[in-house]
PDB file of C-alpha atoms in Angstrom:
ATOM      1  CA  MET L   1       0.832  25.241  25.667  1.00  0.00           C
ATOM      2  CA  SER L   2       0.284  28.096  23.119  1.00  0.00           C
ATOM      3  CA  PRO L   3      -3.056  29.005  22.410  1.00  0.00           C
ATOM      4  CA  LEU L   4      -4.676  28.264  18.921  1.00  0.00           C
ATOM      5  CA  ASN L   5      -4.683  31.446  16.924  1.00  0.00           C
ATOM      6  CA  ILE L   6      -7.870  31.303  16.862  1.00  0.00           C
ATOM      7  CA  SER L   7     -10.708  32.937  18.806  1.00  0.00           C
ATOM      8  CA  LEU L   8     -14.519  32.785  19.367  1.00  0.00           C
ATOM      9  CA  ALA L   9     -14.228  36.336  18.836  1.00  0.00           C
ATOM     10  CA  ASP L  10     -13.107  35.849  15.317  1.00  0.00           C
ATOM     11  CA  LEU L  11     -15.278  32.905  14.459  1.00  0.00           C
ATOM     12  CA  ILE L  12     -18.430  34.952  15.219  1.00  0.00           C
ATOM     13  CA  ALA L  13     -17.098  38.467  13.297  1.00  0.00           C
ATOM     14  CA  ARG L  14     -16.215  36.051  10.472  1.00  0.00           C
ATOM     15  CA  LEU L  15     -19.562  34.388  10.282  1.00  0.00           C
ATOM     16  CA  ASP L  16     -21.445  38.125  10.951  1.00  0.00           C
ATOM     17  CA  GLU L  17     -19.454  39.543   8.053  1.00  0.00           C
ATOM     18  CA  GLU L  18     -20.134  36.804   5.575  1.00  0.00           C
ATOM     19  CA  LEU L  19     -23.776  36.897   6.187  1.00  0.00           C
ATOM     20  CA  PRO L  20     -24.786  40.247   7.160  1.00  0.00           C
ATOM     21  CA  GLU L  21     -28.484  40.083   6.039  1.00  0.00           C
ATOM     22  CA  ALA L  22     -28.934  36.258   7.672  1.00  0.00           C
ATOM     23  CA  ASP L  23     -31.660  36.209  10.320  1.00  0.00           C
ATOM     24  CA  PRO L  24     -30.475  34.578  13.690  1.00  0.00           C
ATOM     25  CA  LEU L  25     -32.157  31.050  12.496  1.00  0.00           C
ATOM     26  CA  ALA L  26     -30.062  31.001   9.647  1.00  0.00           C
ATOM     27  CA  ARG L  27     -27.045  31.993  11.412  1.00  0.00           C
ATOM     28  CA  ILE L  28     -27.316  29.223  14.085  1.00  0.00           C
ATOM     29  CA  SER L  29     -27.723  26.642  10.773  1.00  0.00           C
ATOM     30  CA  GLU L  30     -24.398  28.280   9.465  1.00  0.00           C
ATOM     31  CA  ALA L  31     -22.813  27.909  12.781  1.00  0.00           C
ATOM     32  CA  HIS L  32     -23.992  24.384  13.471  1.00  0.00           C
ATOM     33  CA  LEU L  33     -21.940  23.555   9.597  1.00  0.00           C
ATOM     34  CA  ARG L  34     -18.854  25.581  10.589  1.00  0.00           C
ATOM     35  CA  ALA L  35     -18.949  23.622  14.014  1.00  0.00           C
ATOM     36  CA  GLN L  36     -18.937  20.279  12.300  1.00  0.00           C
ATOM     37  CA  THR L  37     -16.229  21.076   9.768  1.00  0.00           C
ATOM     38  CA  LEU L  38     -14.151  22.260  13.152  1.00  0.00           C
ATOM     39  CA  SER L  39     -15.111  18.673  14.713  1.00  0.00           C
ATOM     40  CA  ASP L  40     -13.708  16.997  11.520  1.00  0.00           C
ATOM     41  CA  LEU L  41     -10.416  19.139  11.421  1.00  0.00           C
ATOM     42  CA  GLY L  42      -9.894  18.264  15.006  1.00  0.00           C
ATOM     43  CA  ASP L  43     -10.649  14.531  14.377  1.00  0.00           C
ATOM     44  CA  GLN L  44      -8.177  14.781  11.150  1.00  0.00           C
ATOM     45  CA  LEU L  45      -5.669  16.477  13.977  1.00  0.00           C
ATOM     46  CA  MET L  46      -5.800  13.813  16.272  1.00  0.00           C
ATOM     47  CA  ASP L  47      -5.718  11.033  13.699  1.00  0.00           C
ATOM     48  CA  HIS L  48      -2.570  12.265  12.518  1.00  0.00           C
ATOM     49  CA  TYR L  49      -0.497  12.523  15.496  1.00  0.00           C
ATOM     50  CA  VAL L  50      -1.768   9.317  16.406  1.00  0.00           C
ATOM     51  CA  GLY L  51      -0.149   7.849  13.406  1.00  0.00           C
ATOM     52  CA  LYS L  52       3.027   9.723  14.057  1.00  0.00           C
ATOM     53  CA  ALA L  53       3.191   8.296  17.348  1.00  0.00           C
ATOM     54  CA  LYS L  54       2.652   4.705  16.197  1.00  0.00           C
ATOM     55  CA  GLN L  55       5.262   4.953  13.579  1.00  0.00           C
ATOM     56  CA  ASN L  56       7.540   6.138  16.510  1.00  0.00           C
ATOM     57  CA  GLY L  57       6.771   2.613  18.445  1.00  0.00           C
ATOM     58  CA  ALA L  58       3.986   4.069  20.832  1.00  0.00           C
ATOM     59  CA  SER L  59       1.549   1.689  21.955  1.00  0.00           C
ATOM     60  CA  TRP L  60      -2.009   1.755  22.407  1.00  0.00           C
ATOM     61  CA  THR L  61      -1.692   2.168  26.118  1.00  0.00           C
ATOM     62  CA  GLU L  62       0.624   5.214  26.082  1.00  0.00           C
ATOM     63  CA  ILE L  63      -1.627   6.743  23.436  1.00  0.00           C
ATOM     64  CA  GLY L  64      -4.670   5.888  25.535  1.00  0.00           C
ATOM     65  CA  ASP L  65      -2.700   7.422  28.393  1.00  0.00           C
ATOM     66  CA  ALA L  66      -1.811  10.880  26.606  1.00  0.00           C
ATOM     67  CA  ILE L  67      -5.226  11.315  25.326  1.00  0.00           C
ATOM     68  CA  GLY L  68      -6.737  10.339  28.892  1.00  0.00           C
ATOM     69  CA  VAL L  69      -9.034   7.554  27.462  1.00  0.00           C
ATOM     70  CA  SER L  70      -8.390   3.561  27.946  1.00  0.00           C
ATOM     71  CA  LYS L  71      -6.066   1.718  25.623  1.00  0.00           C
ATOM     72  CA  GLN L  72      -9.278   0.021  23.677  1.00  0.00           C
ATOM     73  CA  ALA L  73     -11.259   3.746  23.311  1.00  0.00           C
ATOM     74  CA  ALA L  74      -8.020   5.022  21.688  1.00  0.00           C
ATOM     75  CA  GLN L  75      -7.691   1.808  19.365  1.00  0.00           C
ATOM     76  CA  GLN L  76     -11.474   2.023  18.280  1.00  0.00           C
ATOM     77  CA  ARG L  77     -11.036   5.444  17.876  1.00  0.00           C
ATOM     78  CA  HIS L  78      -7.963   6.391  15.764  1.00  0.00           C
ATOM     79  CA  THR L  79      -6.972   2.769  14.145  1.00  0.00           C
ATOM     80  CA  PRO L  80      -5.916   3.776  10.760  1.00  0.00           C
ATOM     81  CA  ALA L  81      -8.919   3.686   8.456  1.00  0.00           C
ATOM     82  CA  PRO L  82      -8.310   3.852   4.569  1.00  0.00           C
ATOM     83  CA  PHE L  83      -7.145   7.622   4.998  1.00  0.00           C
ATOM     84  CA  GLU L  84      -4.013   6.420   6.516  1.00  0.00           C
ATOM     85  CA  ARG L  85      -1.909   7.010   3.618  1.00  0.00           C
ATOM     86  CA  PHE L  86      -4.009   9.945   2.493  1.00  0.00           C
ATOM     87  CA  THR L  87      -2.086  13.271   2.227  1.00  0.00           C
ATOM     88  CA  ASN L  88      -3.086  15.959   4.453  1.00  0.00           C
ATOM     89  CA  LEU L  89      -4.740  17.832   1.219  1.00  0.00           C
ATOM     90  CA  ASN L  90      -6.275  15.096   0.602  1.00  0.00           C
ATOM     91  CA  ARG L  91      -7.904  14.547   4.061  1.00  0.00           C
ATOM     92  CA  HIS L  92      -8.961  18.235   3.929  1.00  0.00           C
ATOM     93  CA  SER L  93     -10.654  17.514   0.537  1.00  0.00           C
ATOM     94  CA  ILE L  94     -12.790  15.045   2.569  1.00  0.00           C
ATOM     95  CA  VAL L  95     -13.498  17.129   5.055  1.00  0.00           C
ATOM     96  CA  ARG L  96     -14.636  19.333   2.530  1.00  0.00           C
ATOM     97  CA  ALA L  97     -16.815  16.633   0.741  1.00  0.00           C
ATOM     98  CA  GLN L  98     -18.692  16.391   4.201  1.00  0.00           C
ATOM     99  CA  GLU L  99     -18.918  20.007   4.423  1.00  0.00           C
ATOM    100  CA  ALA L 100     -20.979  19.734   1.079  1.00  0.00           C
ATOM    101  CA  ALA L 101     -23.105  17.068   2.160  1.00  0.00           C
ATOM    102  CA  ARG L 102     -24.076  18.995   5.155  1.00  0.00           C
ATOM    103  CA  THR L 103     -24.434  22.083   3.276  1.00  0.00           C
ATOM    104  CA  TYR L 104     -27.085  20.203   0.715  1.00  0.00           C
ATOM    105  CA  LYS L 105     -28.359  18.594   3.909  1.00  0.00           C
ATOM    106  CA  HIS L 106     -27.609  15.262   2.338  1.00  0.00           C
ATOM    107  CA  ASP L 107     -27.451  12.012   4.587  1.00  0.00           C
ATOM    108  CA  PHE L 108     -24.906  10.239   2.605  1.00  0.00           C
ATOM    109  CA  ILE L 109     -21.194  11.671   1.272  1.00  0.00           C
ATOM    110  CA  GLY L 110     -21.276  10.480  -2.540  1.00  0.00           C
ATOM    111  CA  SER L 111     -18.798  11.127  -5.294  1.00  0.00           C
ATOM    112  CA  GLU L 112     -19.846  14.197  -6.280  1.00  0.00           C
ATOM    113  CA  HIS L 113     -19.266  15.268  -3.004  1.00  0.00           C
ATOM    114  CA  ILE L 114     -15.814  13.825  -3.013  1.00  0.00           C
ATOM    115  CA  LEU L 115     -15.184  16.056  -6.367  1.00  0.00           C
ATOM    116  CA  LEU L 116     -16.549  18.605  -4.953  1.00  0.00           C
ATOM    117  CA  GLY L 117     -13.985  18.313  -2.203  1.00  0.00           C
ATOM    118  CA  LEU L 118     -11.126  18.160  -4.280  1.00  0.00           C
ATOM    119  CA  LEU L 119     -12.257  21.285  -6.521  1.00  0.00           C
ATOM    120  CA  ASP L 120     -12.388  22.882  -2.695  1.00  0.00           C
ATOM    121  CA  GLU L 121      -8.945  21.978  -1.949  1.00  0.00           C
ATOM    122  CA  THR L 122      -7.233  24.766  -4.167  1.00  0.00           C
ATOM    123  CA  ARG L 123      -3.754  23.618  -3.054  1.00  0.00           C
ATOM    124  CA  GLY L 124      -4.068  19.976  -4.704  1.00  0.00           C
ATOM    125  CA  LEU L 125      -2.785  18.389  -7.500  1.00  0.00           C
ATOM    126  CA  ALA L 126      -6.548  17.413  -8.649  1.00  0.00           C
ATOM    127  CA  TYR L 127      -7.563  21.253  -8.773  1.00  0.00           C
ATOM    128  CA  GLU L 128      -4.510  22.154 -11.124  1.00  0.00           C
ATOM    129  CA  LEU L 129      -5.468  19.019 -13.254  1.00  0.00           C
ATOM    130  CA  LEU L 130      -9.228  19.835 -13.329  1.00  0.00           C
ATOM    131  CA  LEU L 131      -7.994  23.407 -14.177  1.00  0.00           C
ATOM    132  CA  ALA L 132      -5.774  22.696 -16.621  1.00  0.00           C
ATOM    133  CA  LYS L 133      -8.604  20.369 -18.478  1.00  0.00           C
ATOM    134  CA  THR L 134     -11.223  22.580 -18.356  1.00  0.00           C
ATOM    135  CA  GLU L 135      -9.349  26.088 -17.887  1.00  0.00           C
ATOM    136  CA  SER L 136     -12.710  27.138 -15.761  1.00  0.00           C
ATOM    137  CA  GLU L 137     -13.662  26.487 -12.051  1.00  0.00           C
ATOM    138  CA  ALA L 138     -17.035  27.702 -12.608  1.00  0.00           C
ATOM    139  CA  ARG L 139     -17.492  25.380 -15.638  1.00  0.00           C
ATOM    140  CA  VAL L 140     -16.407  22.631 -12.955  1.00  0.00           C
ATOM    141  CA  ARG L 141     -18.323  23.507 -10.359  1.00  0.00           C
ATOM    142  CA  ASP L 142     -21.375  24.039 -12.334  1.00  0.00           C
ATOM    143  CA  ALA L 143     -21.290  20.349 -13.722  1.00  0.00           C
ATOM    144  CA  ILE L 144     -20.960  19.449 -10.070  1.00  0.00           C
ATOM    145  CA  GLU L 145     -23.778  21.241  -9.162  1.00  0.00           C
ATOM    146  CA  GLU L 146     -26.307  19.911 -11.985  1.00  0.00           C
ATOM    147  CA  ALA L 147     -25.152  16.138 -10.750  1.00  0.00           C
ATOM    148  CA  MET L 148     -26.088  16.878  -7.082  1.00  0.00           C
ATOM    149  CA  PRO L 149     -29.325  15.454  -5.765  1.00  0.00           C
ATOM    150  CA  PRO L 150     -31.891  17.671  -4.745  1.00  0.00           C
ATOM    151  CA  ALA L 151     -31.432  19.313  -1.104  1.00  0.00           C
ATOM    152  CA  GLY L 152     -32.807  17.443   1.966  1.00  0.00           C
ATOM    153  CA  LYS L 153     -34.927  18.908   4.405  1.00  0.00           C
ATOM    154  CA  LYS L 154     -32.733  18.945   7.681  1.00  0.00           C
ATOM    155  CA  ALA L 155     -29.249  19.597   8.080  1.00  0.00           C
ATOM    156  CA  GLN L 156     -27.595  16.167   9.204  1.00  0.00           C
ATOM    157  CA  ARG L 157     -25.859  15.912  12.494  1.00  0.00           C
ATOM    158  CA  GLY L 158     -22.873  14.210  13.578  1.00  0.00           C
ATOM    159  CA  HIS L 159     -21.246  11.130  11.455  1.00  0.00           C
ATOM    160  CA  ILE L 160     -22.219  10.884   7.409  1.00  0.00           C
ATOM    161  CA  ALA L 161     -21.820   7.643   6.072  1.00  0.00           C
ATOM    162  CA  PHE L 162     -20.495   7.446   2.505  1.00  0.00           C
ATOM    163  CA  ARG L 163     -23.073   6.417  -0.524  1.00  0.00           C
ATOM    164  CA  GLN L 164     -21.510   3.077  -2.031  1.00  0.00           C
ATOM    165  CA  ASP L 165     -19.998   4.949  -5.055  1.00  0.00           C
ATOM    166  CA  GLY L 166     -18.090   7.185  -2.526  1.00  0.00           C
ATOM    167  CA  LYS L 167     -16.934   3.889  -0.571  1.00  0.00           C
ATOM    168  CA  ASP L 168     -15.810   2.272  -4.084  1.00  0.00           C
ATOM    169  CA  ALA L 169     -14.167   6.079  -5.070  1.00  0.00           C
ATOM    170  CA  ILE L 170     -12.119   5.698  -2.032  1.00  0.00           C
ATOM    171  CA  GLU L 171     -11.077   2.284  -2.400  1.00  0.00           C
ATOM    172  CA  GLN L 172     -10.145   3.181  -6.447  1.00  0.00           C
ATOM    173  CA  ALA L 173      -8.081   5.982  -4.935  1.00  0.00           C
ATOM    174  CA  LEU L 174      -5.742   3.320  -3.045  1.00  0.00           C
ATOM    175  CA  ARG L 175      -5.709   1.003  -5.998  1.00  0.00           C
ATOM    176  CA  ALA L 176      -4.624   3.976  -8.136  1.00  0.00           C
ATOM    177  CA  SER L 177      -1.933   4.968  -6.082  1.00  0.00           C
ATOM    178  CA  ALA L 178      -0.629   1.414  -5.863  1.00  0.00           C
ATOM    179  CA  ASP L 179      -0.753   0.911  -9.855  1.00  0.00           C
ATOM    180  CA  LEU L 180       1.484   3.831 -10.255  1.00  0.00           C
ATOM    181  CA  GLY L 181       3.755   2.682  -7.489  1.00  0.00           C
ATOM    182  CA  HIS L 182       3.235   5.798  -4.776  1.00  0.00           C
ATOM    183  CA  ASP L 183       3.218   5.153  -1.019  1.00  0.00           C
ATOM    184  CA  TRP L 184       0.994   7.727  -0.806  1.00  0.00           C
ATOM    185  CA  VAL L 185      -2.927   9.133  -1.623  1.00  0.00           C
ATOM    186  CA  GLY L 186      -2.917  12.830  -2.685  1.00  0.00           C
ATOM    187  CA  THR L 187      -5.886  14.187  -4.364  1.00  0.00           C
ATOM    188  CA  GLU L 188      -4.622  13.466  -7.794  1.00  0.00           C
ATOM    189  CA  HIS L 189      -5.031   9.959  -6.927  1.00  0.00           C
ATOM    190  CA  SER L 190      -8.609  10.703  -5.577  1.00  0.00           C
ATOM    191  CA  LEU L 191      -9.414  12.056  -8.819  1.00  0.00           C
ATOM    192  CA  LEU L 192      -8.298   8.710 -10.596  1.00  0.00           C
ATOM    193  CA  GLY L 193     -10.636   6.981  -8.253  1.00  0.00           C
ATOM    194  CA  LEU L 194     -13.403   8.702  -9.242  1.00  0.00           C
ATOM    195  CA  LEU L 195     -12.940   8.481 -12.667  1.00  0.00           C
ATOM    196  CA  ARG L 196     -12.646   4.692 -12.301  1.00  0.00           C
ATOM    197  CA  VAL L 197     -16.027   4.086 -10.711  1.00  0.00           C
ATOM    198  CA  GLU L 198     -17.547   4.515 -13.990  1.00  0.00           C
ATOM    199  CA  GLU L 199     -21.071   4.828 -13.160  1.00  0.00           C
ATOM    200  CA  SER L 200     -21.093   7.322 -10.665  1.00  0.00           C
ATOM    201  CA  PRO L 201     -22.337  10.554 -10.654  1.00  0.00           C
ATOM    202  CA  ALA L 202     -18.755  12.166 -10.437  1.00  0.00           C
ATOM    203  CA  ALA L 203     -17.322   9.756 -13.176  1.00  0.00           C
ATOM    204  CA  ARG L 204     -20.212  11.147 -15.466  1.00  0.00           C
ATOM    205  CA  VAL L 205     -19.203  14.744 -14.635  1.00  0.00           C
ATOM    206  CA  LEU L 206     -15.495  14.112 -15.501  1.00  0.00           C
ATOM    207  CA  ARG L 207     -16.348  12.315 -18.520  1.00  0.00           C
ATOM    208  CA  ASN L 208     -18.614  15.192 -20.385  1.00  0.00           C
ATOM    209  CA  LEU L 209     -15.694  17.459 -19.013  1.00  0.00           C
ATOM    210  CA  GLY L 210     -13.534  15.335 -21.344  1.00  0.00           C
ATOM    211  CA  PHE L 211     -11.345  13.523 -19.131  1.00  0.00           C
ATOM    212  CA  THR L 212     -10.214   9.754 -19.567  1.00  0.00           C
ATOM    213  CA  GLU L 213      -8.665   7.627 -17.593  1.00  0.00           C
ATOM    214  CA  ALA L 214      -5.670   6.780 -19.562  1.00  0.00           C
ATOM    215  CA  GLU L 215      -4.876  10.444 -20.097  1.00  0.00           C
ATOM    216  CA  LEU L 216      -5.544  11.230 -16.485  1.00  0.00           C
ATOM    217  CA  ARG L 217      -3.402   8.477 -15.506  1.00  0.00           C
ATOM    218  CA  GLU L 218      -0.212   9.544 -17.654  1.00  0.00           C
ATOM    219  CA  LYS L 219      -0.895  13.279 -16.306  1.00  0.00           C
ATOM    220  CA  VAL L 220      -0.966  12.401 -12.836  1.00  0.00           C
ATOM    221  CA  ARG L 221       2.491   9.868 -13.435  1.00  0.00           C
ATOM    222  CA  ASN L 222       4.204  12.703 -15.027  1.00  0.00           C
ATOM    223  CA  GLU L 223       3.429  15.527 -12.520  1.00  0.00           C
ATOM    224  CA  THR L 224       4.242  13.142  -9.324  1.00  0.00           C
ATOM    225  CA  ALA L 225       7.678  12.624 -10.693  1.00  0.00           C
ATOM    226  CA  GLU L 226       8.396  16.241 -11.512  1.00  0.00           C
ATOM    227  CA  ARG L 227       7.390  17.234  -7.633  1.00  0.00           C
ATOM    228  CA  GLY L 228       8.976  14.055  -6.456  1.00  0.00           C
ATOM    229  CA  ALA L 229       9.250  13.747  -2.837  1.00  0.00           C
ATOM    230  CA  THR L 230       7.238  17.329  -2.375  1.00  0.00           C
ATOM    231  CA  ARG L 231       3.842  15.152  -2.368  1.00  0.00           C
ATOM    232  CA  HIS L 232       4.564  13.237   1.045  1.00  0.00           C
ATOM    233  CA  GLU L 233       4.209  17.220   2.626  1.00  0.00           C
ATOM    234  CA  GLN L 234       0.868  17.779   0.970  1.00  0.00           C
TER     235      GLN L 234
END
């Protein structure tokens, strides 16, 4: 087995380099956030390959044996969720949304966190659409920052639940993909989903930036048609 191209020394050196003036306690807080992000990415990695194994006909018993847990434990942990059809980039945007919630010490993931996650995923089509409309990443980021609730008092550990508007945005992303006849859910569909939850903070931000659902849907339709099957790789 090949080792990961990452080491503890690399992680320490990067944190120290990025926070040269931080005191030890501040570095503990930042290390905790980064450790949680690594954990989230690890879960995404496992879910990706469990999904591949299921597509190839593997049983839950076989998957459990590969992981070293019971059939029931494997099924409970890795049963496809709403993110089953999400592209890799879109799944990563959700991880970024979780990280944003922890950074702000919020105990929920709302639509505004999801929008920030899309902005942080610079390889996604949603990022391109945001910049094409506003011509400024800073403008979008500032608008999201203004919509964020005040920071909490303590960084959250473990799982952070979606607030209702966050859940609604995920559901609307799935519907937006289906409405367009797509068999994947990309960052572009998540952007459409956010706009569809009309009373959410993210939808208000997007409307203030000049987005309308009809125009965005047409942009997504045209862009995905031009790019074709390459979306499945992202």
